[in-house]
XYZ file of C-alpha atoms in Angstrom:
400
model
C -17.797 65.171 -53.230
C -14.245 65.054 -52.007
C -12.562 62.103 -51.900
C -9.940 63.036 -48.966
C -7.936 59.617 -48.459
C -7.832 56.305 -48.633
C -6.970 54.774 -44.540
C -4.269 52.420 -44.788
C -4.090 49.579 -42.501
C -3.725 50.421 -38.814
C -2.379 47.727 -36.375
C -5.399 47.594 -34.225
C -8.445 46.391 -36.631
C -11.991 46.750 -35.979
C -14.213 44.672 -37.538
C -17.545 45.791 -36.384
C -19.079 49.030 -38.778
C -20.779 50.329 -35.788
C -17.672 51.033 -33.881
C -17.484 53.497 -36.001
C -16.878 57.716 -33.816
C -16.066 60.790 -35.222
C -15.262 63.761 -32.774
C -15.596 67.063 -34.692
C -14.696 70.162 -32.886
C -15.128 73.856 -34.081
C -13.543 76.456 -33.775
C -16.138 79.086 -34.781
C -14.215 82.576 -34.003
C -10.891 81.162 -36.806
C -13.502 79.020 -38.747
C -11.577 75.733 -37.813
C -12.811 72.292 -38.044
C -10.640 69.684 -36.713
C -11.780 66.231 -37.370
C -10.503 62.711 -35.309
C -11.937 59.583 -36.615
C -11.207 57.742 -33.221
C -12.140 53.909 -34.560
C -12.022 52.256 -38.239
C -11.989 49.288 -39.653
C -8.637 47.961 -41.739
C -9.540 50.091 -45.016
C -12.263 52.598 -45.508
C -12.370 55.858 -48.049
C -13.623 59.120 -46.598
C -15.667 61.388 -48.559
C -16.346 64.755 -46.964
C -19.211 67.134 -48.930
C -19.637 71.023 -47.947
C -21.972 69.056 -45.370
C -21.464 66.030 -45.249
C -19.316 62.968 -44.115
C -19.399 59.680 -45.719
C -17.848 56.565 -44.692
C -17.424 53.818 -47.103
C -15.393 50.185 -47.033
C -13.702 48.799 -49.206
C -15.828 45.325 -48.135
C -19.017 45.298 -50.192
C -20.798 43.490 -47.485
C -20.602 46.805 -45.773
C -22.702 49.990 -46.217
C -22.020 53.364 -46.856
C -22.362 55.801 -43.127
C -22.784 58.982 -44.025
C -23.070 61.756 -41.506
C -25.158 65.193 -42.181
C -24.048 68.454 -40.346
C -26.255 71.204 -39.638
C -25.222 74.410 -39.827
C -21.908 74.880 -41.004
C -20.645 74.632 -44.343
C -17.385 73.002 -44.795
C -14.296 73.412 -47.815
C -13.069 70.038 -48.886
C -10.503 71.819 -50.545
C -8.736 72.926 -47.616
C -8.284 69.979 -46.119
C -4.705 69.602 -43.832
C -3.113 68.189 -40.960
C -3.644 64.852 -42.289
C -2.314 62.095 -40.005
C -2.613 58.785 -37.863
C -1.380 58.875 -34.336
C -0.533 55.642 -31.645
C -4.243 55.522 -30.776
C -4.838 54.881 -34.059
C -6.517 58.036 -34.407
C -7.034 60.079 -37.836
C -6.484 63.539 -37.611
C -7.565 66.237 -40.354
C -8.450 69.811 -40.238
C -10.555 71.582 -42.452
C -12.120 75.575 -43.156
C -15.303 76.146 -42.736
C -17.440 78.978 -44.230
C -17.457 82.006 -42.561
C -20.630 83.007 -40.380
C -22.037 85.826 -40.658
C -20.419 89.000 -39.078
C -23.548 90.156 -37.018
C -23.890 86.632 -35.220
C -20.541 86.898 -34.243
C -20.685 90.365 -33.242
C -23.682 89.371 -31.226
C -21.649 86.232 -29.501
C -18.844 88.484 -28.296
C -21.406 91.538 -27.149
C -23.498 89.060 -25.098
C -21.766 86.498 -23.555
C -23.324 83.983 -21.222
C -23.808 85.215 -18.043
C -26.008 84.354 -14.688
C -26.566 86.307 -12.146
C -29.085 87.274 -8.928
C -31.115 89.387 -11.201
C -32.686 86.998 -13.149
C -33.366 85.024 -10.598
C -35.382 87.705 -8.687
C -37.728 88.432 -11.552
C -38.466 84.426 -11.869
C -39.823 85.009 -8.262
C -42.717 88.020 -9.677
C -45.910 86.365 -9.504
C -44.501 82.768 -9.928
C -47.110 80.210 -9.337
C -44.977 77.208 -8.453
C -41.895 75.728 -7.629
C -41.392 71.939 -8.652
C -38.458 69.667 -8.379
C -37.188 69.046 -11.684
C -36.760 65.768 -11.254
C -40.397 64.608 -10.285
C -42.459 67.857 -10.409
C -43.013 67.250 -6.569
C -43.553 70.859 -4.858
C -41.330 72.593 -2.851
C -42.865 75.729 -2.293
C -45.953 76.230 -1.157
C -48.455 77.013 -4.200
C -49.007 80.359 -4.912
C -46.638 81.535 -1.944
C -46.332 85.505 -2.065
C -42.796 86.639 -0.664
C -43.158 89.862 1.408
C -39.620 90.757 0.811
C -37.769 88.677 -2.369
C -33.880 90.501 -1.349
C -30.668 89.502 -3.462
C -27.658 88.469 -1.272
C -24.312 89.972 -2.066
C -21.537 88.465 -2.694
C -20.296 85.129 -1.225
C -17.347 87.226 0.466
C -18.932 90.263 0.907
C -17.999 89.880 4.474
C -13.995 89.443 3.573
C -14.379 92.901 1.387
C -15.816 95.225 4.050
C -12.180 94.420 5.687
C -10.988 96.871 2.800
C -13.383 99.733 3.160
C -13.055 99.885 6.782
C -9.991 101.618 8.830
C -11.635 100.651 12.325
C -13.057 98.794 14.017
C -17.089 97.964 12.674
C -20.523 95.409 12.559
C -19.144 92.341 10.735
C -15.733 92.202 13.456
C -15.572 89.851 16.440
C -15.414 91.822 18.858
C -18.916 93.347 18.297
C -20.347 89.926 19.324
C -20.749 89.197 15.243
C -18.884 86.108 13.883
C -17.206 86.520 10.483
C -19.221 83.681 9.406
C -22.981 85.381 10.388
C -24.953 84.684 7.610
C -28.226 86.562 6.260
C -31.183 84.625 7.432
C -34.518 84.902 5.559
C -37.759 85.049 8.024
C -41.014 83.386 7.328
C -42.360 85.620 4.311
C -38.671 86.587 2.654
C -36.797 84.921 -0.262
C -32.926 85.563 -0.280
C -31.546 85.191 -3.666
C -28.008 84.392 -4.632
C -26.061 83.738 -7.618
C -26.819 79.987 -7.859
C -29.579 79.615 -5.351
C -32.298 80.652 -2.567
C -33.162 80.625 0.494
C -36.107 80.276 2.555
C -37.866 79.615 5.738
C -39.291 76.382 6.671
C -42.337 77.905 6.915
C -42.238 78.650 2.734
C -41.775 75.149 2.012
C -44.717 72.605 1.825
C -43.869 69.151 3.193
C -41.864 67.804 0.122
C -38.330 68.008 0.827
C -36.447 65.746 3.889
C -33.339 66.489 5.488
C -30.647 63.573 5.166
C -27.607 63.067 7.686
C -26.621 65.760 10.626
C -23.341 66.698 9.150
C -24.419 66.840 5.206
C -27.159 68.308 5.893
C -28.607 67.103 2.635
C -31.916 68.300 1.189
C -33.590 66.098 -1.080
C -36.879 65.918 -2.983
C -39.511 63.796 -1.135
C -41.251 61.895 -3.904
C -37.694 61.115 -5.828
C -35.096 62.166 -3.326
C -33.143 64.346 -5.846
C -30.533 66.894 -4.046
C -32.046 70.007 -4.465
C -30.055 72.007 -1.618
C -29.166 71.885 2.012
C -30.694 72.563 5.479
C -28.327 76.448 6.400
C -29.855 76.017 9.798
C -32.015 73.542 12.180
C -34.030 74.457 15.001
C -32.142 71.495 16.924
C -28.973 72.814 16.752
C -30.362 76.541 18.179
C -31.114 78.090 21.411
C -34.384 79.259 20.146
C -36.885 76.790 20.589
C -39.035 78.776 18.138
C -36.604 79.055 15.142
C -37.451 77.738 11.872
C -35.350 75.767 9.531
C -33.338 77.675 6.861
C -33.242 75.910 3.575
C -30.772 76.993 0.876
C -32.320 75.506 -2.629
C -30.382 75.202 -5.719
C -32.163 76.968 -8.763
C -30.976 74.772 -11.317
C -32.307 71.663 -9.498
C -35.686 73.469 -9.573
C -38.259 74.727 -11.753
C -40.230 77.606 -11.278
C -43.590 78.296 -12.845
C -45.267 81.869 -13.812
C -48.927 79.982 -14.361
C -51.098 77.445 -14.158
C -50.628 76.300 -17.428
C -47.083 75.567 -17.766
C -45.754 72.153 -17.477
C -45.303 70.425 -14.396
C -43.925 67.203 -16.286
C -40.122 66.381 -14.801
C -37.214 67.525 -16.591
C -35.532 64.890 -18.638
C -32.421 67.085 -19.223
C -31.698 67.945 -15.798
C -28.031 66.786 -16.230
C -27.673 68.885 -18.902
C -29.351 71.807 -17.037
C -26.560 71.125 -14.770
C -24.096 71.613 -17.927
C -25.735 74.426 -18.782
C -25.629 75.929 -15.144
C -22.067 75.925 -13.826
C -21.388 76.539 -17.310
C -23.231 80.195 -17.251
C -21.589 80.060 -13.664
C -17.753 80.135 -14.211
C -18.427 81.756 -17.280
C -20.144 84.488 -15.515
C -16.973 84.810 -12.494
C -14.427 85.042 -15.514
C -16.246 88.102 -16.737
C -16.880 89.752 -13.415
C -13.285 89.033 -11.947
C -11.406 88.989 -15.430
C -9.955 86.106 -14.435
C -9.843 82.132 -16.098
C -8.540 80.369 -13.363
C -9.898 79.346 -10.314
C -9.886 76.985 -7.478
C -12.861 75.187 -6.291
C -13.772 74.529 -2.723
C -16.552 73.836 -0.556
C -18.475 76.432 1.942
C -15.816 75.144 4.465
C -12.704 75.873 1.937
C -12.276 72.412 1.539
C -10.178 72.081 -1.837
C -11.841 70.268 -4.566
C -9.851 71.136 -7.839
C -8.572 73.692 -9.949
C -10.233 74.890 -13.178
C -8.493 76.890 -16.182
C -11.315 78.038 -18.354
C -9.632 77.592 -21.967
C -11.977 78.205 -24.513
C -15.829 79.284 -24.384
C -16.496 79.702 -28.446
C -15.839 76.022 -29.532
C -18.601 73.524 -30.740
C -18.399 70.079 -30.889
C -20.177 67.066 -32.775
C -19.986 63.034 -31.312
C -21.169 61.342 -34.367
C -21.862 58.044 -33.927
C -22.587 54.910 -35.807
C -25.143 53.412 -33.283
C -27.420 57.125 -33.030
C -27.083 58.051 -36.149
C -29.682 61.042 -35.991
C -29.875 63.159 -38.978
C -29.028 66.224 -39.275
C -26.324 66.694 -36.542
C -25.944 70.136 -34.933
C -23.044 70.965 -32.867
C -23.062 71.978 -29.660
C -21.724 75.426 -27.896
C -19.267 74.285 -25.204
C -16.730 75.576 -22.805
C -13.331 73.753 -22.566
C -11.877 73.364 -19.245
C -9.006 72.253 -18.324
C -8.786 70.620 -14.215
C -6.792 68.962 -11.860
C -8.139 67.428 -8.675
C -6.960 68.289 -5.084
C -9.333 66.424 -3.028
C -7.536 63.982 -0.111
C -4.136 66.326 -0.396
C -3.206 65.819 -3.940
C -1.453 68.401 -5.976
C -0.772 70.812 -2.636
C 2.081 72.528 -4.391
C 0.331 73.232 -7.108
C -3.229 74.553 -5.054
C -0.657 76.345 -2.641
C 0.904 78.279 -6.109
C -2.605 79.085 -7.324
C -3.849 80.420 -4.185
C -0.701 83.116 -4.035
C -1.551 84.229 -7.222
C -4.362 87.125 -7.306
C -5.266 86.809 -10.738
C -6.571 83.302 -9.514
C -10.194 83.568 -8.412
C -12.191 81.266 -5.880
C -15.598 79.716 -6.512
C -17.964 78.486 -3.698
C -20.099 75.551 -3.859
C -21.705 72.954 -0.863
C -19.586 69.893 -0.766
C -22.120 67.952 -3.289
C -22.510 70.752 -6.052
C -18.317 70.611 -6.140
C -18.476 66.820 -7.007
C -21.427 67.129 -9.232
C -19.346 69.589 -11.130
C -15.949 67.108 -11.526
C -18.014 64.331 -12.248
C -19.653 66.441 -15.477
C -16.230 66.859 -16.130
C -14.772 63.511 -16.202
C -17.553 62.692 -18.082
C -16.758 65.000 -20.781
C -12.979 63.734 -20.605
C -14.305 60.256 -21.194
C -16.111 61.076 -24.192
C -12.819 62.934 -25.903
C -10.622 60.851 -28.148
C -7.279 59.270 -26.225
C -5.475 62.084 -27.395
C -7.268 64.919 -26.518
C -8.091 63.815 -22.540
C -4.994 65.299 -21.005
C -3.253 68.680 -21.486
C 0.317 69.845 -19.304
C -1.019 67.796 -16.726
C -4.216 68.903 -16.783
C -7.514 66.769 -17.496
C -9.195 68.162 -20.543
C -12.969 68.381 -20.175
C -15.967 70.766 -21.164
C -19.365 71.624 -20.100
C -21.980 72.795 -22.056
C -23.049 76.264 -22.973
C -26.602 77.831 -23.415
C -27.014 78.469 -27.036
């Protein structure tokens, strides 16, 4: 076992052992480990093991902490980088062993992605559809979809502008609006990227509309947001239309038989991670772009996102849940600035001019779901590591 260094006194002095964070962060493609010890107490020596960190005081009253990492083998040895910043932060970066060449082959040959596919074979004989909340139903049991169709594109209608010379179905002056949507009928399924729609007539009674401008949809039994209402039979001429109801899939869980769980997800915020994750991730790939602005369906400006990094893996050891072994975590690193209520117009009016900037879509409460996973990430970042060039610095996390 290493011994690294011996703290010296820092001018802010904790006295409680359990105060005691580490944020680890790996960089897996350059086999990086940074370390930050964010709190300590006046002295303590650090001992770091190929896989293993140990903590101990220099007051014999206090134990040893010692911290076991799966899955990565670190080299004492190369240990550099070693300083204290304002925050009172320690800083060190160390190698790690190299993985093995096929894994990362494997990374960089598959890379998370989501798409309309998958979500059309989850439809093929599926059984149920639950909230993932509660595991009320949404769907009607054992509902068989005449036709399950995948949408295109969110502005499918915007492209057919460049494949046209005249004048042709989506234009104005045919009687169409540019904003006609596709409008499922009582035994289709539309699929999108990130959700699905359906007729009223799908649905059994387990959902509730909330507000007349929202247009919220939310579970019965738990009232979780699971989607909102696309259209209303009150706000029609037909007196005989059903409601459209777009549902988000990651709020939902579908089941292929009758003997998979209906329990209620206990990870749906990290589903959420794990969904707008594979989202952006997915609109990087197919645009080739890493920046993007965020709005709502009525391109309301919510913020701008710079994807930074999507092979990094990070650890949030912790005195008070100290589980062992600890395995990091795949994330993405994003870097945001809001521009909700008119902030940063310069900026949003720069990004928007540029055409290697690309635009992602959500309802009005998906876009503050996602900055609020966000700022939670940035919260749980040392001081030093929250802001970047005026950016926030935040990350969601990525299906292993």
């Amino acid at each position: 076992m290493a011994d690294l260094v011996k703290e010296t006194k820092c001018p802010v002095i904790y006295n409680n052992m359990l105060n005691e964070k580490i944020y680890v962060e790996i960089k897996t493609r350059i086999c990086v480990t940074q370390f930050i010890f964010v709190k300590s107490n006046a002295e303590r020596r650090i001992h770091i093991n190929t896989n293993s960190i140990k903590i101990q005081h220099d007051n014999i009253q206090l134990p040893s902490l010692v911290f076991y990492i799966d899955t990565m083998e670190l080299i004492p040895t190369t240990c550099h980088g070693l300083h204290i910043n304002k925050s009172c932060e320690l800083h060190l970066r160390m190698k790690i062993r190299q993985r093995d060449a096929e894994t990362i082959k494997a990374e960089i040959a598959n890379p998370t992605s989501i798409s309309s596919d998958g979500l059309l074979r989850k439809f093929d004989n599926f059984q149920s559809c639950i909230c993932k909340m509660c595991g009320e139903d949404i769907i009607k049991t054992k509902r068989k979809f005449k036709r399950v169709l995948s949408l295109p594109s969110d502005n499918w209608q915007d492209n057919t502008d460049s494949w046209f010379c005249h004048n042709h179905g989506n234009g104005k002056q045919n009687g169409v609006g540019k904003n006609t949507s596709l409008l499922p009928k009582e035994s289709d399924c539309f699929v999108g990227d990130n959700f699905f729609m359906v007729n009223e007539e799908s649905l059994k009674h387990g959902i509730e509309t909330i507000g007349n401008h929202s247009n919220q949809v939310r579970c019965r039994r738990c009232r979780f947001l699971i989607g909102k209402a696309v259209t209303s039979p009150g706000k029609t001429e037909d007196k005989d239309a059903k409601m459209v109801v777009k549902l988000y899939n990651h709020k939902l869980k579908i089941n292929h038989s009758i003997t998979n769980s209906r329990n209620p997800n206990d990870s749906c915020e990290r589903d959420a991670d794990y969904f707008y994750c594979s989202y952006i991730m997915s609109q990087s790939t197919s645009y080739t772009s890493f920046r993007f602005v965020l709005e709502s369906d009525d391109r309301q400006p919510y913020a701008l996102l710079w994807l930074l990094e999507t092979t990094t893996e990070v650890l949030h050891l912790d005195a008070s849940r100290n589980e062992s072994p600890h395995t990091p975590q795949p994330i993405a690193k994003i870097l945001y600035i809001s521009c909700m209520k008119g902030s940063n117009k310069q900026l949003f009016s720069t990004w928007c001019k540029d055409l290697t900037v690309h635009s992602i879509t959500f309802h009005d409460d998906m876009c503050l779901e996602l900055l609020n996973l966000l700022v939670k990430s940035t919260l749980k970042l040392p001081v030093s590591l929250q802001q970047l060039d005026g950016f926030q610095v935040g990350y969601l996390h990525r299906p292993s």
